[in-house]
């Protein structure tokens, strides 16, 4: 099975949840401590955009025992992610110093998560839990001080809250909503390129939802700002958690009202219309000019696939 086959249409990375979040346990410190010390307690260990893995004969193992993770240098502060078949699962961070000390070992590696997901070396059903661990570890690393008074805050409720001991302010993890959309005009769709894309890659346009803005308005605004296209008939397809660092990709489609493209070069390297036949070749990575669409682990691939297959029940 290829990496492409691991993400069938409608199932991008990070969407298959295997955990019972068991939120009722987060306020019980005694119970959480007991869970952390269970022999079957396990953890995903996060370092920046990478994952600490054990190298084993049948491939990398991404879920480590908590005791095993601590011995490898993971930070002792754990984030309770939930239960899998009754066994507790945690998220843990690891310092640069600890990672450096592991670089000479053959039995462990610190591997970039995006690459592992694209190559299919991580079981797809585990990616949602890993995304949760990555988002939460990153949030704690970036929000250690109270935004209200500047005092160092403390982790509470299994890592799902930080509390200020001085002003008593409570701080909670945030998720940033991002619209990503396939815009169509007749039998063509609008795709764009960003400067950091691989040569030949084209994908759906996307942008952050702003304060006091609806999803529909965000879709129309972003498409007009980046490509000069006015849109209507916005419809929702599906969402994808995106742990870079903690976004929620909201997949939509829209119908264009005009054809002339005016590219915002600060946002895009280029944007253009593609007909259905050309997009089909790009989607299968068979385009004669080497052009290709987004990888199946990303929601953009699935937005395009729905359109190509004419599935208008979810994607216009």
Tab-separated table of C-alpha atoms in Angstrom:
chain	number	residue	atom	x	y	z
A	1	UNK	CA	0.000	0.000	0.000
A	2	UNK	CA	1.405	3.384	-1.023
A	3	UNK	CA	1.298	6.533	1.104
A	4	UNK	CA	-1.417	7.842	-1.238
A	5	UNK	CA	-3.619	4.819	-0.533
A	6	UNK	CA	-3.515	5.490	3.212
A	7	UNK	CA	-5.600	8.658	2.768
A	8	UNK	CA	-8.714	7.684	0.766
A	9	UNK	CA	-11.051	10.402	-0.452
A	10	UNK	CA	-12.614	12.200	2.512
A	11	UNK	CA	-9.977	10.936	4.972
A	12	UNK	CA	-6.988	13.319	5.087
A	13	UNK	CA	-4.421	13.158	7.879
A	14	UNK	CA	-5.249	14.119	11.484
A	15	UNK	CA	-9.008	13.425	11.274
A	16	UNK	CA	-9.345	9.851	12.605
A	17	UNK	CA	-9.737	10.069	16.377
A	18	UNK	CA	-8.817	6.978	18.415
A	19	UNK	CA	-8.955	8.529	21.889
A	20	UNK	CA	-11.657	9.018	24.463
A	21	UNK	CA	-10.633	12.474	25.671
A	22	UNK	CA	-12.092	11.622	29.104
A	23	UNK	CA	-12.396	15.289	30.041
A	24	UNK	CA	-14.018	14.373	33.339
A	25	UNK	CA	-10.619	13.139	34.554
A	26	UNK	CA	-8.770	16.406	33.931
A	27	UNK	CA	-9.754	17.999	37.245
A	28	UNK	CA	-8.792	14.967	39.335
A	29	UNK	CA	-5.074	15.405	40.046
A	30	UNK	CA	-4.890	12.264	42.153
A	31	UNK	CA	-6.438	10.144	39.411
A	32	UNK	CA	-4.210	11.691	36.716
A	33	UNK	CA	-1.095	10.992	38.781
A	34	UNK	CA	-2.195	7.388	39.185
A	35	UNK	CA	-2.865	7.086	35.440
A	36	UNK	CA	0.548	8.507	34.607
A	37	UNK	CA	2.189	5.872	36.761
A	38	UNK	CA	0.294	2.936	35.312
A	39	UNK	CA	2.461	0.390	33.504
A	40	UNK	CA	0.391	0.790	30.335
A	41	UNK	CA	0.644	4.614	30.290
A	42	UNK	CA	2.106	5.865	27.009
A	43	UNK	CA	3.079	9.184	25.450
A	44	UNK	CA	3.836	10.976	22.204
A	45	UNK	CA	7.020	13.016	22.670
A	46	UNK	CA	7.112	16.251	20.679
A	47	UNK	CA	10.115	18.333	19.686
A	48	UNK	CA	9.153	21.403	17.662
A	49	UNK	CA	7.603	20.003	14.452
A	50	UNK	CA	9.055	16.552	15.061
A	51	UNK	CA	8.349	13.381	16.976
A	52	UNK	CA	10.660	11.252	19.116
A	53	UNK	CA	10.481	7.684	17.797
A	54	UNK	CA	12.049	4.341	18.661
A	55	UNK	CA	13.694	2.648	15.694
A	56	UNK	CA	12.601	-0.975	15.590
A	57	UNK	CA	12.870	-3.854	13.136
A	58	UNK	CA	9.379	-3.354	11.731
A	59	UNK	CA	9.643	0.447	11.537
A	60	UNK	CA	9.532	3.498	13.814
A	61	UNK	CA	7.413	3.273	16.967
A	62	UNK	CA	5.870	6.646	17.781
A	63	UNK	CA	3.988	5.790	20.980
A	64	UNK	CA	6.413	5.367	23.875
A	65	UNK	CA	5.870	4.243	27.439
A	66	UNK	CA	5.835	7.206	29.846
A	67	UNK	CA	8.721	5.750	31.877
A	68	UNK	CA	10.574	5.015	28.635
A	69	UNK	CA	10.022	8.593	27.429
A	70	UNK	CA	11.332	10.095	30.677
A	71	UNK	CA	14.470	7.941	30.486
A	72	UNK	CA	15.072	9.296	26.972
A	73	UNK	CA	14.926	12.846	28.341
A	74	UNK	CA	11.296	13.891	27.853
A	75	UNK	CA	10.066	16.615	30.179
A	76	UNK	CA	8.292	15.208	33.246
A	77	UNK	CA	5.246	17.497	32.853
A	78	UNK	CA	2.657	15.456	30.960
A	79	UNK	CA	-0.480	16.524	29.096
A	80	UNK	CA	-3.385	14.124	29.439
A	81	UNK	CA	-4.706	13.397	25.945
A	82	UNK	CA	-7.220	10.723	26.871
A	83	UNK	CA	-7.764	6.983	26.988
A	84	UNK	CA	-7.273	4.376	24.297
A	85	UNK	CA	-8.977	1.095	25.135
A	86	UNK	CA	-8.795	2.183	28.781
A	87	UNK	CA	-5.049	2.900	28.710
A	88	UNK	CA	-3.926	6.501	29.401
A	89	UNK	CA	-2.163	8.443	26.646
A	90	UNK	CA	-0.163	11.616	27.283
A	91	UNK	CA	1.714	14.282	25.360
A	92	UNK	CA	5.223	15.281	26.438
A	93	UNK	CA	7.839	17.766	25.280
A	94	UNK	CA	11.596	17.351	25.139
A	95	UNK	CA	14.350	19.957	25.300
A	96	UNK	CA	16.935	20.739	22.625
A	97	UNK	CA	19.658	19.601	25.004
A	98	UNK	CA	18.008	16.219	25.497
A	99	UNK	CA	17.494	15.820	21.740
A	100	UNK	CA	21.148	16.630	21.120
A	101	UNK	CA	22.205	13.868	23.503
A	102	UNK	CA	20.149	11.339	21.512
A	103	UNK	CA	21.648	12.130	18.114
A	104	UNK	CA	24.440	9.551	18.431
A	105	UNK	CA	22.049	6.686	19.184
A	106	UNK	CA	20.843	4.236	16.552
A	107	UNK	CA	17.740	3.084	18.415
A	108	UNK	CA	15.970	6.468	18.543
A	109	UNK	CA	15.343	9.324	16.135
A	110	UNK	CA	13.693	12.727	16.102
A	111	UNK	CA	11.753	12.781	12.859
A	112	UNK	CA	9.758	15.567	11.223
A	113	UNK	CA	6.037	14.783	11.559
A	114	UNK	CA	4.864	16.171	8.223
A	115	UNK	CA	7.306	13.985	6.306
A	116	UNK	CA	6.321	10.888	8.282
A	117	UNK	CA	2.630	11.569	7.613
A	118	UNK	CA	3.194	12.125	3.891
A	119	UNK	CA	5.274	8.966	3.586
A	120	UNK	CA	2.733	6.932	5.542
A	121	UNK	CA	5.255	5.762	8.129
A	122	UNK	CA	2.921	6.751	10.973
A	123	UNK	CA	-0.333	4.774	11.208
A	124	UNK	CA	-3.003	7.252	9.977
A	125	UNK	CA	-5.281	6.380	12.897
A	126	UNK	CA	-2.671	7.757	15.320
A	127	UNK	CA	-2.206	11.114	13.597
A	128	UNK	CA	-5.139	12.829	15.325
A	129	UNK	CA	-3.725	12.005	18.774
A	130	UNK	CA	-0.259	13.118	17.647
A	131	UNK	CA	-1.727	16.376	16.340
A	132	UNK	CA	-3.356	16.928	19.726
A	133	UNK	CA	-0.045	16.299	21.502
A	134	UNK	CA	1.864	18.604	19.165
A	135	UNK	CA	-0.644	21.445	19.443
A	136	UNK	CA	-0.806	21.205	23.225
A	137	UNK	CA	2.955	20.938	23.784
A	138	UNK	CA	3.515	23.939	21.500
A	139	UNK	CA	0.833	25.946	23.309
A	140	UNK	CA	2.450	25.361	26.707
A	141	UNK	CA	5.859	26.297	25.345
A	142	UNK	CA	4.528	29.565	23.919
A	143	UNK	CA	2.161	30.583	26.703
A	144	UNK	CA	4.118	30.166	29.909
A	145	UNK	CA	3.356	33.669	31.178
A	146	UNK	CA	0.098	35.394	32.007
A	147	UNK	CA	-1.083	37.707	29.231
A	148	UNK	CA	-2.847	39.771	31.877
A	149	UNK	CA	-0.041	40.488	34.387
A	150	UNK	CA	3.097	38.736	33.097
A	151	UNK	CA	3.470	36.247	35.959
A	152	UNK	CA	4.660	32.715	35.252
A	153	UNK	CA	1.575	30.486	34.989
A	154	UNK	CA	1.078	26.896	36.144
A	155	UNK	CA	-0.261	23.898	34.226
A	156	UNK	CA	-3.661	22.746	35.473
A	157	UNK	CA	-6.350	20.223	34.556
A	158	UNK	CA	-4.057	17.719	32.915
A	159	UNK	CA	-2.507	20.410	30.762
A	160	UNK	CA	-5.767	21.810	29.367
A	161	UNK	CA	-5.493	25.050	31.323
A	162	UNK	CA	-2.812	27.398	32.647
A	163	UNK	CA	-3.562	29.419	35.745
A	164	UNK	CA	-1.919	32.597	36.983
A	165	UNK	CA	-1.032	32.437	40.704
A	166	UNK	CA	-0.971	36.232	40.911
A	167	UNK	CA	-4.088	37.621	39.206
A	168	UNK	CA	-5.925	34.272	39.027
A	169	UNK	CA	-6.508	34.598	35.276
A	170	UNK	CA	-7.200	31.329	33.465
A	171	UNK	CA	-5.718	30.602	30.058
A	172	UNK	CA	-6.948	27.921	27.658
A	173	UNK	CA	-5.555	26.400	24.440
A	174	UNK	CA	-6.626	28.135	21.266
A	175	UNK	CA	-7.437	26.854	17.804
A	176	UNK	CA	-7.118	29.193	14.829
A	177	UNK	CA	-9.807	28.737	12.138
A	178	UNK	CA	-8.554	28.747	8.547
A	179	UNK	CA	-10.734	28.553	5.456
A	180	UNK	CA	-9.402	26.559	2.510
A	181	UNK	CA	-11.511	26.539	-0.612
A	182	UNK	CA	-11.878	25.218	-4.110
A	183	UNK	CA	-13.319	27.919	-6.364
A	184	UNK	CA	-14.912	26.748	-9.598
A	185	UNK	CA	-16.150	28.459	-12.747
A	186	UNK	CA	-17.954	26.074	-15.039
A	187	UNK	CA	-15.615	23.170	-15.740
A	188	UNK	CA	-12.525	24.892	-14.343
A	189	UNK	CA	-11.139	25.454	-10.871
A	190	UNK	CA	-8.841	28.094	-9.407
A	191	UNK	CA	-5.527	26.933	-7.920
A	192	UNK	CA	-2.587	28.919	-6.589
A	193	UNK	CA	1.098	28.618	-5.766
A	194	UNK	CA	3.002	29.949	-2.790
A	195	UNK	CA	6.721	30.639	-2.989
A	196	UNK	CA	7.565	27.869	-0.528
A	197	UNK	CA	5.747	25.192	-2.564
A	198	UNK	CA	7.748	22.496	-4.295
A	199	UNK	CA	8.307	23.216	-8.006
A	200	UNK	CA	5.225	22.211	-9.969
A	201	UNK	CA	2.834	22.107	-7.010
A	202	UNK	CA	-0.537	23.908	-7.118
A	203	UNK	CA	-3.196	23.885	-4.413
A	204	UNK	CA	-6.370	25.463	-3.083
A	205	UNK	CA	-6.266	28.995	-1.719
A	206	UNK	CA	-6.570	29.466	2.037
A	207	UNK	CA	-6.535	32.120	4.748
A	208	UNK	CA	-7.305	32.813	8.394
A	209	UNK	CA	-10.813	33.698	9.532
A	210	UNK	CA	-10.730	37.180	11.046
A	211	UNK	CA	-12.479	38.448	14.188
A	212	UNK	CA	-16.285	38.655	13.948
A	213	UNK	CA	-16.255	37.078	10.478
A	214	UNK	CA	-18.381	34.213	9.207
A	215	UNK	CA	-16.845	31.294	7.349
A	216	UNK	CA	-18.728	32.330	4.206
A	217	UNK	CA	-17.419	35.900	4.387
A	218	UNK	CA	-13.870	34.680	5.032
A	219	UNK	CA	-13.971	32.485	1.912
A	220	UNK	CA	-15.186	35.329	-0.280
A	221	UNK	CA	-12.789	37.886	1.212
A	222	UNK	CA	-9.688	35.694	0.938
A	223	UNK	CA	-10.374	34.708	-2.664
A	224	UNK	CA	-10.929	38.331	-3.671
A	225	UNK	CA	-7.869	39.586	-1.781
A	226	UNK	CA	-5.519	36.943	-3.156
A	227	UNK	CA	-6.863	36.473	-6.681
A	228	UNK	CA	-9.348	39.274	-7.432
A	229	UNK	CA	-12.208	36.783	-7.898
A	230	UNK	CA	-15.685	37.500	-6.524
A	231	UNK	CA	-17.476	34.393	-5.218
A	232	UNK	CA	-20.896	33.156	-4.221
A	233	UNK	CA	-22.606	29.889	-3.218
A	234	UNK	CA	-20.118	28.990	-0.504
A	235	UNK	CA	-20.673	25.484	0.847
A	236	UNK	CA	-18.979	23.467	3.570
A	237	UNK	CA	-17.165	20.175	2.903
A	238	UNK	CA	-15.222	19.011	5.988
A	239	UNK	CA	-12.605	20.129	8.519
A	240	UNK	CA	-9.054	18.988	9.191
A	241	UNK	CA	-7.066	19.705	12.364
A	242	UNK	CA	-3.713	21.119	11.285
A	243	UNK	CA	-1.079	21.170	14.063
A	244	UNK	CA	1.159	23.907	12.586
A	245	UNK	CA	0.892	25.045	15.276
A	246	UNK	CA	-2.818	24.684	16.045
A	247	UNK	CA	-5.226	25.463	13.214
A	248	UNK	CA	-8.522	24.011	12.039
A	249	UNK	CA	-8.728	23.869	8.256
A	250	UNK	CA	-12.330	24.469	7.188
A	251	UNK	CA	-12.780	23.018	3.718
A	252	UNK	CA	-15.269	24.820	1.496
A	253	UNK	CA	-16.190	25.297	-2.128
A	254	UNK	CA	-17.447	28.414	-3.898
A	255	UNK	CA	-18.587	29.516	-7.347
A	256	UNK	CA	-16.734	32.335	-9.076
A	257	UNK	CA	-18.634	35.302	-10.508
A	258	UNK	CA	-15.810	36.567	-12.716
A	259	UNK	CA	-12.807	35.056	-14.488
A	260	UNK	CA	-10.101	37.738	-14.566
A	261	UNK	CA	-7.416	36.970	-11.976
A	262	UNK	CA	-5.507	39.705	-10.156
A	263	UNK	CA	-2.805	38.004	-8.071
A	264	UNK	CA	-1.668	39.470	-4.753
A	265	UNK	CA	2.055	38.791	-5.148
A	266	UNK	CA	2.636	39.306	-1.429
A	267	UNK	CA	0.465	36.252	-0.751
A	268	UNK	CA	0.857	34.111	-3.872
A	269	UNK	CA	3.505	33.426	-6.450
A	270	UNK	CA	0.787	32.766	-9.008
A	271	UNK	CA	-2.839	31.715	-9.489
A	272	UNK	CA	-4.623	30.407	-12.570
A	273	UNK	CA	-7.601	28.467	-13.860
A	274	UNK	CA	-7.200	24.758	-14.642
A	275	UNK	CA	-9.692	22.661	-16.588
A	276	UNK	CA	-10.987	19.391	-15.202
A	277	UNK	CA	-8.895	17.158	-17.462
A	278	UNK	CA	-5.658	18.903	-16.487
A	279	UNK	CA	-6.516	18.819	-12.789
A	280	UNK	CA	-7.265	15.088	-13.043
A	281	UNK	CA	-3.729	14.512	-14.326
A	282	UNK	CA	-2.279	16.733	-11.576
A	283	UNK	CA	-4.309	14.904	-8.952
A	284	UNK	CA	-2.866	11.563	-10.096
A	285	UNK	CA	0.607	13.108	-10.582
A	286	UNK	CA	0.603	12.228	-14.273
A	287	UNK	CA	0.718	15.730	-15.778
A	288	UNK	CA	3.123	15.852	-18.752
A	289	UNK	CA	4.669	19.099	-17.496
A	290	UNK	CA	5.272	17.744	-13.985
A	291	UNK	CA	2.517	19.802	-12.377
A	292	UNK	CA	0.791	18.232	-9.383
A	293	UNK	CA	-1.830	18.963	-6.751
A	294	UNK	CA	-1.646	18.703	-2.973
A	295	UNK	CA	-0.658	15.424	-1.259
A	296	UNK	CA	-3.555	13.213	-0.012
A	297	UNK	CA	-2.632	13.883	3.620
A	298	UNK	CA	-3.870	17.488	3.130
A	299	UNK	CA	-7.514	18.518	2.879
A	300	UNK	CA	-6.826	20.391	-0.390
A	301	UNK	CA	-6.314	17.047	-2.148
A	302	UNK	CA	-9.747	15.907	-1.003
A	303	UNK	CA	-11.501	19.137	-1.981
A	304	UNK	CA	-10.104	18.711	-5.483
A	305	UNK	CA	-10.966	14.998	-5.520
A	306	UNK	CA	-14.589	15.649	-4.605
A	307	UNK	CA	-14.888	18.094	-7.486
A	308	UNK	CA	-13.217	15.730	-9.951
A	309	UNK	CA	-15.536	12.901	-8.968
A	310	UNK	CA	-18.581	15.147	-9.254
A	311	UNK	CA	-19.670	14.561	-5.672
A	312	UNK	CA	-21.812	17.617	-5.180
A	313	UNK	CA	-23.632	16.355	-2.108
A	314	UNK	CA	-20.818	17.661	0.106
A	315	UNK	CA	-18.701	19.779	-2.209
A	316	UNK	CA	-20.283	22.047	-4.807
